[in-house]
XYZ file of C-alpha atoms in Angstrom:
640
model
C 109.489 9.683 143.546
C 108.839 6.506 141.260
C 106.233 7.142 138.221
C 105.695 4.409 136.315
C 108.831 2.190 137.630
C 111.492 4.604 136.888
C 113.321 5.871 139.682
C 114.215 9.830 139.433
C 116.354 11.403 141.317
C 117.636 15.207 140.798
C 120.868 15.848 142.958
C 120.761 19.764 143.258
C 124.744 19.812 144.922
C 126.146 17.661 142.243
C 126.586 20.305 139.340
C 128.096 23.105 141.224
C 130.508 20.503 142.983
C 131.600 18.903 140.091
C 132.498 22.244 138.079
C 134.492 23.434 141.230
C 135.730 19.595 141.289
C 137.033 20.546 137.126
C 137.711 23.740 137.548
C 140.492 22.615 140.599
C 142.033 19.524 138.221
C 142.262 22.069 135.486
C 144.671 24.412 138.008
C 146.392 21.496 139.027
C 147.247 20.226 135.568
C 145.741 16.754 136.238
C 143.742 14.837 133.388
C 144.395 17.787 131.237
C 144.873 17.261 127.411
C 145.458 21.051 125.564
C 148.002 23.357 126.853
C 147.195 26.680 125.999
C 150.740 29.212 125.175
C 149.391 32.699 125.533
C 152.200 35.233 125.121
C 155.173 32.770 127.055
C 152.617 31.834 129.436
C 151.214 28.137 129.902
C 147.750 27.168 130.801
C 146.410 23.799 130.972
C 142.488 23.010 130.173
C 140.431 19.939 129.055
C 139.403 19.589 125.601
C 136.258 18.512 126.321
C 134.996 21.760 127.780
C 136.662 24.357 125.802
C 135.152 22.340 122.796
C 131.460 23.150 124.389
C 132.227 26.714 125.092
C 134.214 27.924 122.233
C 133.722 27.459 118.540
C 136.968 28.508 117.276
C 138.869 25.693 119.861
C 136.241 23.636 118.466
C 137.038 24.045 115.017
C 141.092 23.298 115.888
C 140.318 20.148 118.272
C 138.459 18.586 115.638
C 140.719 19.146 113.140
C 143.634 17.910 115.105
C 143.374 14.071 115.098
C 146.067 13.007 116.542
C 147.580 15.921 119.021
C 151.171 14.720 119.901
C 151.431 13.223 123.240
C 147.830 13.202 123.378
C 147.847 16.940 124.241
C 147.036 19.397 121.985
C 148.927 22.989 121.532
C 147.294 26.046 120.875
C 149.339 29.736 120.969
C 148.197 33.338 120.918
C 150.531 35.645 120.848
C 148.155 38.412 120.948
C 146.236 37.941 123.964
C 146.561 38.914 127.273
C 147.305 35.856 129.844
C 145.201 37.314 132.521
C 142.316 37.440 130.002
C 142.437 34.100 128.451
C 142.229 32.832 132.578
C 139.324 34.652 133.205
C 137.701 33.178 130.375
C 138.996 29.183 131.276
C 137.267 30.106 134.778
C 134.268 31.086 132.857
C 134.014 28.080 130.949
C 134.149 25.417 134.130
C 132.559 27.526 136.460
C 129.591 29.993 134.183
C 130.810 32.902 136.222
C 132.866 35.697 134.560
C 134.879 37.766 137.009
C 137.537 40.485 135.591
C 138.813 43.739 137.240
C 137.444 47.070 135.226
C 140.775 47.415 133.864
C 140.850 43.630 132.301
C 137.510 44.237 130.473
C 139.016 45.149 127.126
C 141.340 42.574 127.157
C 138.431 39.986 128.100
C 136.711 41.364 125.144
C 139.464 40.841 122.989
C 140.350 37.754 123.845
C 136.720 36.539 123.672
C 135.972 38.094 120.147
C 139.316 35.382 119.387
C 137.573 32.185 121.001
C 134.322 33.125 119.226
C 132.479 33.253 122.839
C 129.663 35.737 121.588
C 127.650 35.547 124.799
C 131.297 36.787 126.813
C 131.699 39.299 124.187
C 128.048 40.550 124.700
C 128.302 41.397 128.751
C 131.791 42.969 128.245
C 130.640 45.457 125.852
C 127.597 46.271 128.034
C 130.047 46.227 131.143
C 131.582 48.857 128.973
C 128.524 50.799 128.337
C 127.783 50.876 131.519
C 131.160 52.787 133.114
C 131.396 54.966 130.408
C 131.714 58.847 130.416
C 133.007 61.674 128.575
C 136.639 61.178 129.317
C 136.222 57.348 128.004
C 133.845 57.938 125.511
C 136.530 58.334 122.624
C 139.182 55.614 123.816
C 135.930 53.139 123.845
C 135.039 54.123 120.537
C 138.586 53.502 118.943
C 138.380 50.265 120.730
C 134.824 49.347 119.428
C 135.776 50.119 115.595
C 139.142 48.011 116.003
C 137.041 44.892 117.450
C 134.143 45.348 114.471
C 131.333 45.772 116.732
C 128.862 47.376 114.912
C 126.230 46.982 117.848
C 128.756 48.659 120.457
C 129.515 51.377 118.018
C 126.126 52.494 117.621
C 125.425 52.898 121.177
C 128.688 54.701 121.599
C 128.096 57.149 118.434
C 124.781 57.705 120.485
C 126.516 58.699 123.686
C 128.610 61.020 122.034
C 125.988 62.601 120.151
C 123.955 63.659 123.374
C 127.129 64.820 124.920
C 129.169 66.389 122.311
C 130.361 69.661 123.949
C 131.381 68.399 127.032
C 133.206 65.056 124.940
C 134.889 68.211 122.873
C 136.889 69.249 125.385
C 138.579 66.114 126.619
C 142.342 65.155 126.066
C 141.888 62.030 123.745
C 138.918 64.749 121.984
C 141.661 67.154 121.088
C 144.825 64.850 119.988
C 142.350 63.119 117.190
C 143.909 63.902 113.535
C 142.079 67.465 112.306
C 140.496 68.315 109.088
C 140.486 72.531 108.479
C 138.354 73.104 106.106
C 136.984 76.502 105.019
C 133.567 76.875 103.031
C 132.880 79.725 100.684
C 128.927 80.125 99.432
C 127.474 83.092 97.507
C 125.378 85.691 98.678
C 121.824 84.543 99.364
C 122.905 80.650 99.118
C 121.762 79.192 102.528
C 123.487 76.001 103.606
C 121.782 72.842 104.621
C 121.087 71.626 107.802
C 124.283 69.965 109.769
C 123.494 66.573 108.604
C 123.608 67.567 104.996
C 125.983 69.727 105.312
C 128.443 66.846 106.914
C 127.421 64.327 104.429
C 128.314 66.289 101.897
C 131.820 67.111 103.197
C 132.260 63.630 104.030
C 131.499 62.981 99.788
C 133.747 65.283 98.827
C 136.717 63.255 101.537
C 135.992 60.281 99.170
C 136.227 61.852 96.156
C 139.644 63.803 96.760
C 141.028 60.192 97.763
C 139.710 58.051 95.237
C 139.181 60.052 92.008
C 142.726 62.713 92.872
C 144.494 59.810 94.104
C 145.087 62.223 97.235
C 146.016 60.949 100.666
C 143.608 61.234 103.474
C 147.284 62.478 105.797
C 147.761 65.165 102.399
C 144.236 66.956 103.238
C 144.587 67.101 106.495
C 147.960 68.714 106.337
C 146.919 72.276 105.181
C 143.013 74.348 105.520
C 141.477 72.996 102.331
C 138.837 75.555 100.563
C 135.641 74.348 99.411
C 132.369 76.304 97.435
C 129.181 75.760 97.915
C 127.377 76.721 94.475
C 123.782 77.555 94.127
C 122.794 73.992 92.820
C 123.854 72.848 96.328
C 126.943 70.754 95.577
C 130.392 70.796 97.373
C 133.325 71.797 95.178
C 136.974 71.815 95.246
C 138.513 75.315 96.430
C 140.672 75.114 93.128
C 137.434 76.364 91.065
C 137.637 79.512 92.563
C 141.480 80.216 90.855
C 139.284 79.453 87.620
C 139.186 75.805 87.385
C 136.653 74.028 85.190
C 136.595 69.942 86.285
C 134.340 70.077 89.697
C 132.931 67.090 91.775
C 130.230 64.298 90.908
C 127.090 64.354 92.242
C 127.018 64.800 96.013
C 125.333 62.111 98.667
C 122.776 63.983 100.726
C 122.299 60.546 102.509
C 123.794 60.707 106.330
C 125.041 57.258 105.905
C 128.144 56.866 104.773
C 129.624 53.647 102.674
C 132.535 52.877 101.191
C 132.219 53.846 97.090
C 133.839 52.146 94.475
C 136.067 53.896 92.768
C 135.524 53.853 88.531
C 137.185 51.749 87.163
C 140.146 53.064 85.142
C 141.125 55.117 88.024
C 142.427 51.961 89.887
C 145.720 51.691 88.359
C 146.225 55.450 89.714
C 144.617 55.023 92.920
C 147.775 52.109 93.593
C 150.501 53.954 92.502
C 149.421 56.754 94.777
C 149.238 54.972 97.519
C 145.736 56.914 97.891
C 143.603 53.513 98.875
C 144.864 50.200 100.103
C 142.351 47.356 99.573
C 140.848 45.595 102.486
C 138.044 42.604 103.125
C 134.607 44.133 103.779
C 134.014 42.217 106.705
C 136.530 44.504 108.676
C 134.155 47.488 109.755
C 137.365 50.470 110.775
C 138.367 50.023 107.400
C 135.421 50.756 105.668
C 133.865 53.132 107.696
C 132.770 56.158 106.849
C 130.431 58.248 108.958
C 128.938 61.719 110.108
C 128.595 61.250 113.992
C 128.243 64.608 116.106
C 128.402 68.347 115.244
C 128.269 71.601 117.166
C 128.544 75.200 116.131
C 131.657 76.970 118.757
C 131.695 80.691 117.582
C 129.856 82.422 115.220
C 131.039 81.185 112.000
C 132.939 77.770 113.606
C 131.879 74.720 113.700
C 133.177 70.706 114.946
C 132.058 67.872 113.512
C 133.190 64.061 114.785
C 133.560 62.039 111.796
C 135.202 58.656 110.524
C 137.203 59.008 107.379
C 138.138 56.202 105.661
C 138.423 54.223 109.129
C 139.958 56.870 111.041
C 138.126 59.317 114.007
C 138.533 62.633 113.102
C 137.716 66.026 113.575
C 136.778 68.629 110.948
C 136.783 71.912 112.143
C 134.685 74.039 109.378
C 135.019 77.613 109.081
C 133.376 80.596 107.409
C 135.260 82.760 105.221
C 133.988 86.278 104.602
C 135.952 87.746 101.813
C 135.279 88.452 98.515
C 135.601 85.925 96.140
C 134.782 84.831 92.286
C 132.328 81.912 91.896
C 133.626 79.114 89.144
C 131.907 80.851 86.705
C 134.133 83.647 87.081
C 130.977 86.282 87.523
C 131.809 88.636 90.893
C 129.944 87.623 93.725
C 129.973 87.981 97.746
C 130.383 85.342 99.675
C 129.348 85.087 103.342
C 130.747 83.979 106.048
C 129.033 80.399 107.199
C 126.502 80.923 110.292
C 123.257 79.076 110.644
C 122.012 81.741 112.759
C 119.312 84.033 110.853
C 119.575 81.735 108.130
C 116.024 79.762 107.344
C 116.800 76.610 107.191
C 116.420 74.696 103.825
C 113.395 72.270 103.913
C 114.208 68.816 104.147
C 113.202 66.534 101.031
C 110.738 64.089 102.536
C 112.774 60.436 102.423
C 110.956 57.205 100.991
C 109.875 55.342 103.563
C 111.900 52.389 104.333
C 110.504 48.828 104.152
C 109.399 47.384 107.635
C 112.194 44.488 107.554
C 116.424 45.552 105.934
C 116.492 42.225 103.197
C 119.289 41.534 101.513
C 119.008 38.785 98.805
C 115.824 39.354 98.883
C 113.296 38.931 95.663
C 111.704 42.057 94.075
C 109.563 42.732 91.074
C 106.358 44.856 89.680
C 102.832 43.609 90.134
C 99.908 45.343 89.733
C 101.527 49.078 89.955
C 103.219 48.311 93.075
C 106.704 46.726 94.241
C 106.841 43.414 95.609
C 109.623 42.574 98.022
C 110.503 38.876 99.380
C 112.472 37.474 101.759
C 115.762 37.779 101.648
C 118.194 37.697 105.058
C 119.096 40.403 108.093
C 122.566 38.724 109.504
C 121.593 34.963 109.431
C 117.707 34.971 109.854
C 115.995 34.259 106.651
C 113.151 35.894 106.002
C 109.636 34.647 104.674
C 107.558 38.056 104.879
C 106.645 40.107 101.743
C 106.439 43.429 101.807
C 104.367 45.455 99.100
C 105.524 49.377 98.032
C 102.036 51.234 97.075
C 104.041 54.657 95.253
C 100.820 56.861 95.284
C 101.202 56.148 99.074
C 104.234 55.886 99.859
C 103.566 52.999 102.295
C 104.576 49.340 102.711
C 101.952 47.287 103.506
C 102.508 42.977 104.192
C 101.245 40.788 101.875
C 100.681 36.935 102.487
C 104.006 35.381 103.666
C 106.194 33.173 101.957
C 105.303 29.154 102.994
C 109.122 28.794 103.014
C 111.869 31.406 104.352
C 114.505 31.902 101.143
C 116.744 34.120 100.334
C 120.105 34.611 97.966
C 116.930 33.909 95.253
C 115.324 36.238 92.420
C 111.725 36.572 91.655
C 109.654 37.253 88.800
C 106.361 37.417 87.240
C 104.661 35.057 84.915
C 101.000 35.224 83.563
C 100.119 37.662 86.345
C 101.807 35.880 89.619
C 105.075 36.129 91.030
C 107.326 32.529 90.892
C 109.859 32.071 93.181
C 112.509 29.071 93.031
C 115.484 27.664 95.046
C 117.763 29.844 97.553
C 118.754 29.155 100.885
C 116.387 28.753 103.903
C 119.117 29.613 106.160
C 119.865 25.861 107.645
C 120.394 24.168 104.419
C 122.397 25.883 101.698
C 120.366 25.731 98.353
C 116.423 24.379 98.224
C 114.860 22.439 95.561
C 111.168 23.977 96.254
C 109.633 27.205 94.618
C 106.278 28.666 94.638
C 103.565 30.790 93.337
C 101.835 33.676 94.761
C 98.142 34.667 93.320
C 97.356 38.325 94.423
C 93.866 37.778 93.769
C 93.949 35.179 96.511
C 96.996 36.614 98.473
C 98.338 33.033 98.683
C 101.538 31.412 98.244
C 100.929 27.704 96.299
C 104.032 25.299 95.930
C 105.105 24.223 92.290
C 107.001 21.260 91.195
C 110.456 21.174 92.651
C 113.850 21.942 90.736
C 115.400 18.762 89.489
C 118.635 20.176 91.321
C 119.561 22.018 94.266
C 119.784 25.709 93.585
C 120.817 28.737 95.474
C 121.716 32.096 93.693
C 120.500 31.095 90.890
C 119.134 33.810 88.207
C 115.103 34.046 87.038
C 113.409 35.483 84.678
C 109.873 35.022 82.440
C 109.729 34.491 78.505
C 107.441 33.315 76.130
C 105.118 31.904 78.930
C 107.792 30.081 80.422
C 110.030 30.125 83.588
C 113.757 30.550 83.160
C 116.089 29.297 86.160
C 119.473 29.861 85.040
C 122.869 29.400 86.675
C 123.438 29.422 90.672
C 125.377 27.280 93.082
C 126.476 23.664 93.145
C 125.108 21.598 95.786
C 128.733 22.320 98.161
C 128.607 25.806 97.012
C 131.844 26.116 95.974
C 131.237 27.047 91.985
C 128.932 27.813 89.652
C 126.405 26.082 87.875
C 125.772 25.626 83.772
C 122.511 24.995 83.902
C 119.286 26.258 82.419
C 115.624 24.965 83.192
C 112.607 26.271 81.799
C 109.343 25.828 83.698
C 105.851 25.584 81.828
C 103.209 26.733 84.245
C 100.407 25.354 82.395
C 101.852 21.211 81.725
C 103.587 22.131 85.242
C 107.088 20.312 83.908
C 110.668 21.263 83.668
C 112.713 21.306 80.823
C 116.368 21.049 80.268
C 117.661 23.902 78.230
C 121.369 24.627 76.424
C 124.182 25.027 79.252
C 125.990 28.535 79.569
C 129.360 28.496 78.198
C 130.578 29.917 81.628
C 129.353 28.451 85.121
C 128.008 31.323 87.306
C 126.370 31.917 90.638
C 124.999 35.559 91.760
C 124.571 36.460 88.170
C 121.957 38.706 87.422
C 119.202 37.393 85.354
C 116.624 39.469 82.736
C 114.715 39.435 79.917
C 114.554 41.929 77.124
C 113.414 41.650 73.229
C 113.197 37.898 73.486
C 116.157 37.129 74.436
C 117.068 36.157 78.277
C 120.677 37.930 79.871
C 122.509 36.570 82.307
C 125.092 38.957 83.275
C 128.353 38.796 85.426
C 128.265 36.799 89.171
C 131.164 34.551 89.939
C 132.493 31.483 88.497
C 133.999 30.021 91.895
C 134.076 33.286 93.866
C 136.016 34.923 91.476
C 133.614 38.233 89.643
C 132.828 37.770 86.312
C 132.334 40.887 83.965
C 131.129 38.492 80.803
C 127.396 38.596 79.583
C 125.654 36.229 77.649
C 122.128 35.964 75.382
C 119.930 32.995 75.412
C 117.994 32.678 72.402
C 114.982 30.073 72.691
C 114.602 29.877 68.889
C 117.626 27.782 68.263
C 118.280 27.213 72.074
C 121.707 28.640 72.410
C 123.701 31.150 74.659
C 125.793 33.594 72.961
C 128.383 35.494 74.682
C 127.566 39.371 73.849
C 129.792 42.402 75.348
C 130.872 42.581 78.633
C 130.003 44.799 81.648
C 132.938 46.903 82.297
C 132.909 46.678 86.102
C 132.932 43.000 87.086
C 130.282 41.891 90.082
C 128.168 39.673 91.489
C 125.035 39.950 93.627
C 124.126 43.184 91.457
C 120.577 43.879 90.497
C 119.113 43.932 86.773
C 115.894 45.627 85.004
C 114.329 46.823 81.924
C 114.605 50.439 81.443
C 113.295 52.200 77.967
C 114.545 49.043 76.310
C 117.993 48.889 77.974
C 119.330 46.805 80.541
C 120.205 48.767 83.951
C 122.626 46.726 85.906
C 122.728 48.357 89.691
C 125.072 47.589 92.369
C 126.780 44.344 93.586
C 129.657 43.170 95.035
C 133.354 43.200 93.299
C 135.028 40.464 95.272
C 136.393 43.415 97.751
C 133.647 45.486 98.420
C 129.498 46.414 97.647
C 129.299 48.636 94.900
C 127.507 52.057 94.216
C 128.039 52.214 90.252
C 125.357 51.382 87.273
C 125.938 50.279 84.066
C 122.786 50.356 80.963
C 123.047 47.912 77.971
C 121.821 48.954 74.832
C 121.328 45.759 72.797
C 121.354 48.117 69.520
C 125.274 48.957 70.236
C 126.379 46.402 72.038
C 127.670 48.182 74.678
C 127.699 49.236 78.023
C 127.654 53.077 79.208
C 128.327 53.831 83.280
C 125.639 55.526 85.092
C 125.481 57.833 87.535
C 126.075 56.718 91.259
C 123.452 55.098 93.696
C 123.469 57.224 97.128
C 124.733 54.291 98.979
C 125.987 50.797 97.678
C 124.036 48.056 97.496
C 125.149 44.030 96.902
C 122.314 41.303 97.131
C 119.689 44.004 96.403
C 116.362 44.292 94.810
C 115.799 46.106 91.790
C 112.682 46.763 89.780
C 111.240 49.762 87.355
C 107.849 51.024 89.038
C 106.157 53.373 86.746
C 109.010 54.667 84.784
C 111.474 54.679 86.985
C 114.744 52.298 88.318
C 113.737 51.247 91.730
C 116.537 49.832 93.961
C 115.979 48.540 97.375
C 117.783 47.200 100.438
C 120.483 45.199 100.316
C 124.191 45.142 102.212
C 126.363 48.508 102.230
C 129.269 46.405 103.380
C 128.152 47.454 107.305
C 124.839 47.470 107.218
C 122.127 45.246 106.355
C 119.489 48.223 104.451
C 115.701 48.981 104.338
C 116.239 51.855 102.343
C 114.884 52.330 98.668
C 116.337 54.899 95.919
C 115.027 55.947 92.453
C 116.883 57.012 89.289
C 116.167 60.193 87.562
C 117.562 59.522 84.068
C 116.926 62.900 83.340
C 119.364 64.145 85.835
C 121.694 60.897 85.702
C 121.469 60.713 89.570
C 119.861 58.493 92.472
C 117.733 59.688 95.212
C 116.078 58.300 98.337
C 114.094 61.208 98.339
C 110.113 61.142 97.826
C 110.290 64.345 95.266
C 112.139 61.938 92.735
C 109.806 59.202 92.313
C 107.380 59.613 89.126
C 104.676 57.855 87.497
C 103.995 57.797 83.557
């Protein structure tokens, strides 16, 4: 067929022919221009296609300019040879053929190249074939890969068939936890869940505040008492101890918590945590996954402690024993059965989209929440918390998707500036919303490029303070006020240190900028813009340092929440009281947050979503200052 004078001509055969045609110079060595050294075994390839199929080669081929010979070398001496064929035949051919007992290895040597899609059909492949007898061996292998996506499916298999799973060989050689739990008379115990997450709390605690070894606990039964304000306590109160346990999690997620900070020093010479990065999921991991009861007063809970599956079997002890406060008291032996169960505190309900970097603030009585990002999609939907409710409702949408940006509100609309849109690292552009006309309205761009940088509203004016350079490598100095009504931007005094991630807030005329990272290197250092003589003033510093944490006004003090401390996302608060100068550590949050929103609704601390260093979260908590604790829980949240 000839439209217009251009001849067209589709040859059907020719694609299939010449893959097979590549595919058989590949085996025969000929044209070939990488040799591939997997474990003492050779394999030749072309560039070209390995390039198109697998980022990682990509990212060595283009570095390598001038390979020697003209072929380029690449070893892995942690693959398996059989894999890494399967895969070359995938990437000529499109077809992916591997015995049931390569699959793993396929996996593996995929997750290497950076071949997602490959990655994706193994782990269903895997999914697929398995049953009770594999269901453990699959999960070790999912945690050691990092695949959150194949875990959950797995933890989800095991939960529907837990008692048949408990009885398998690779069930019963996983390391065991004996723990015995002593409650007084009339003291029900929560439901499993609870119950679980609170044993799990108590795990991290003996590691990270005792210094004890996770190997240590599980080497003898360790005794625990449950006390009638429904916390988990060390066995050693019963022999007339006084020091007992924070605050316990009720939350059945489990995240990694930051240890305080002058407990670090301890926590190394122990040997009772070694640091890891955050991106590697077995490390961090810490979950409730299955439980069943197996005699009257017996039960087995599946759990990952600190990285590791294990078992904790939890038994009821029926003798006699003293409470902490040393008044006589029977205990009872731990049975669900008979036992009404305790109600369940109705949770906040979760926004409709988990943000982190996201943009939060308080408008109108209720809680704005922007953007932000879920993996690498940014986000231009805003969500809007109604508290007499308890409902999120959508709100006009962004006209640009940001996150890594803060928000905040100025003569009675919200501003947003800079951040990333996800394709280009910082933006320029900001806008406006008006809630009267729920619509978003651009204002005059940023004279530079800015992503994390801090803002905040004072004396009528926009602050934009700090964020990254135009690479993203370091920090910025600068500090631009925007005038809403002359619609211009000002140059202001530089900070005396450059910072990205910091958190930004104003209080008593004065606007903070608090901690973020110079390069990528956390900053604990705070300092005080004062627009009367237009200068920054270092004041005193936090004393855990972060970046990515959240700020807000609380009763005249600064509430710093969360963030990230260059290893992992953080769980601790710190308030600033501008009177002393100092900074006083706060109870916990239930989970930890970096990159999250915070805001004070009514007259409480609001923080919401976030990363936990697995997860990207939808979840919101409150702070009772009363009680110096966080909950997720409806029951907590007030209104003045």
């Amino acid at each position: 067929m000839i439209p217009n004078g251009y001849l067209i001509f589709e040859d059907e055969s020719f694609l299939d022919s010449t893959v097979a045609k590549m595919n058989a110079l590949r085996k025969s060595g000929q044209f070939c221009d990488v040799r591939l050294q997997v474990c003492g075994h050779e394999l030749m390839a072309h560039r070209a296609v390995l390039a198109c199929c697998s980022p990682y080669l990509f990212e060595i081929f283009n570095g390598d300019s001038e390979p020697q010979g003209g072929v380029s070398l690449v070893k892995f001496d942690d693959l398996n040879p059989e894999a890494v064929e399967i895969l070359l035949n995938y990437a000529y051919t499109a077809q992916l053929k591997a015995d049931k007992e390569l699959v793993r290895d396929v996996y593996s040597a995929a997750k290497k190249l950076k071949m997602e899609r490959v990655k994706q059909i193994c782990g269903d492949y895997l999914l697929s074939k398995m049953d009770c007898q594999s269901a453990i061996p699959y999960r070790n292998f999912a945690s050691s890969m990092g695949d959150g996506r194949l875990l959950g499916k797995i933890d989800g298999y095991i939960q529907e068939h837990f008692s048949e799973i408990s009885q398998e060989e690779d069930f019963l050689k996983l390391p065991r936890l004996k723990l015995e739990v002593m409650l007084e008379d009339n003291l029900n115990l929560p439901s499993n869940g609870k119950l679980y997450s609170k044993v799990i709390n108590w795990v991290q605690r003996s590691l990270w505040e005792n210094g004890e070894p996770l190997e240590r606990l599980m080497e003898e039964v360790q005794t625990l008492y449950y006390s009638a304000d429904h916390k988990l306590h060390d066995g050693s109160l019963l022999e007339g101890q006084t020091e007992v346990c924070g605050s316990e999690d009720d939350s059945i997620q489990f995240v990694q918590k930051k240890p305080p900070r002058e407990s670090v020093q301890r926590q190394m010479s122990t040997g009772g945590l070694s640091p890891g990065s955050a991106g590697q999921l077995s490390k961090h991991e810490w979950k409730y996954i299955a439980s069943e009861k197996t005699t009257n007063n017996t039960y087995l809970c599946l759990a990952v402690l600190k990285g590791i599956l294990c078992v904790i079997v939890l038994h009821g002890r029926s003798s006699p024993q003293s409470s902490p406060s040393a008044t006589p008291c029977l205990m009872k032996s731990l049975s669900f059965e008979g036992q009404p169960e305790e109600p369940e505190e109705k949770l906040l309900t979760p926004m409709h989209y988990a943000r982190s970097g996201l943009g939060t603030a308080h408008l109108d009585g209720k809680l704005i929440a922007a953007g932000g990002y879920n993996r690498e999609e940014c986000l231009r939907t805003v969500e809007c918390y109604d508290p007499k409710k308890d409902c999120w409702t959508f709100i006009a949408p962004m006209r640009t998707p940001r996150a890594r940006f803060q928000m905040a509100v100025l003569m009675g609309q919200l501003y947003v500036m800079g951040g990333s849109n996800g394709h280009s690292d910082e933006l320029s552009c900001g806008e406006t919303y008006n809630p009267h006309a729920d619509e978003w309205t651009q204002v005059p761009e940023l004279r530079t490029n800015r992503c994390n940088a801090g803002v905040c509203a004072l004396n009528n004016k926009l602050f934009v303070v700090g964020g990254s350079d135009p690479c993203g490598q370091k920090g910025l100095k600068n500090c631009d006020s925007f005038d809403p009504v002359s619609k211009t931007w000002t140059n202001c005094a530089p900070l005396n240190i450059r910072r990205h991630q910091a958190a930004v807030c104003e209080l008593d005329g004065f606007v903070y900028v608090i901690g973020g990272a110079e390069s990528w290197n956390c900053l604990n250092s705070v300092e005080r813009y004062n627009p009367d003589n237009n200068t920054w003033t270092l004041v005193a510093p936090m004393n855990v340092a972060r970046r990515g944490a959240g700020v807000a006004v609380h009763k005249g003090k600064l509430f710093v929440v969360g963030g990230f401390d260059g290893s992992h996302a953080l769980c601790c608060v710190e308030c600033y009281d501008p009177a002393k100068n100092e900074w006083k550590m706060l109870g916990n949050m239930t989970s930890a947050r970096s990159n999250a929103g915070v805001a004070v609704l009514g007259d409480v601390v609001c923080s919401i979503g976030g990363f936990d260093g697995n997860e990207f979260l939808s979840t919101m908590e409150v702070y009772d200052a009363d009680a110096n604790e966080w909950s997720p829980c409806v029951g907590a949240f007030s209104q003045d």
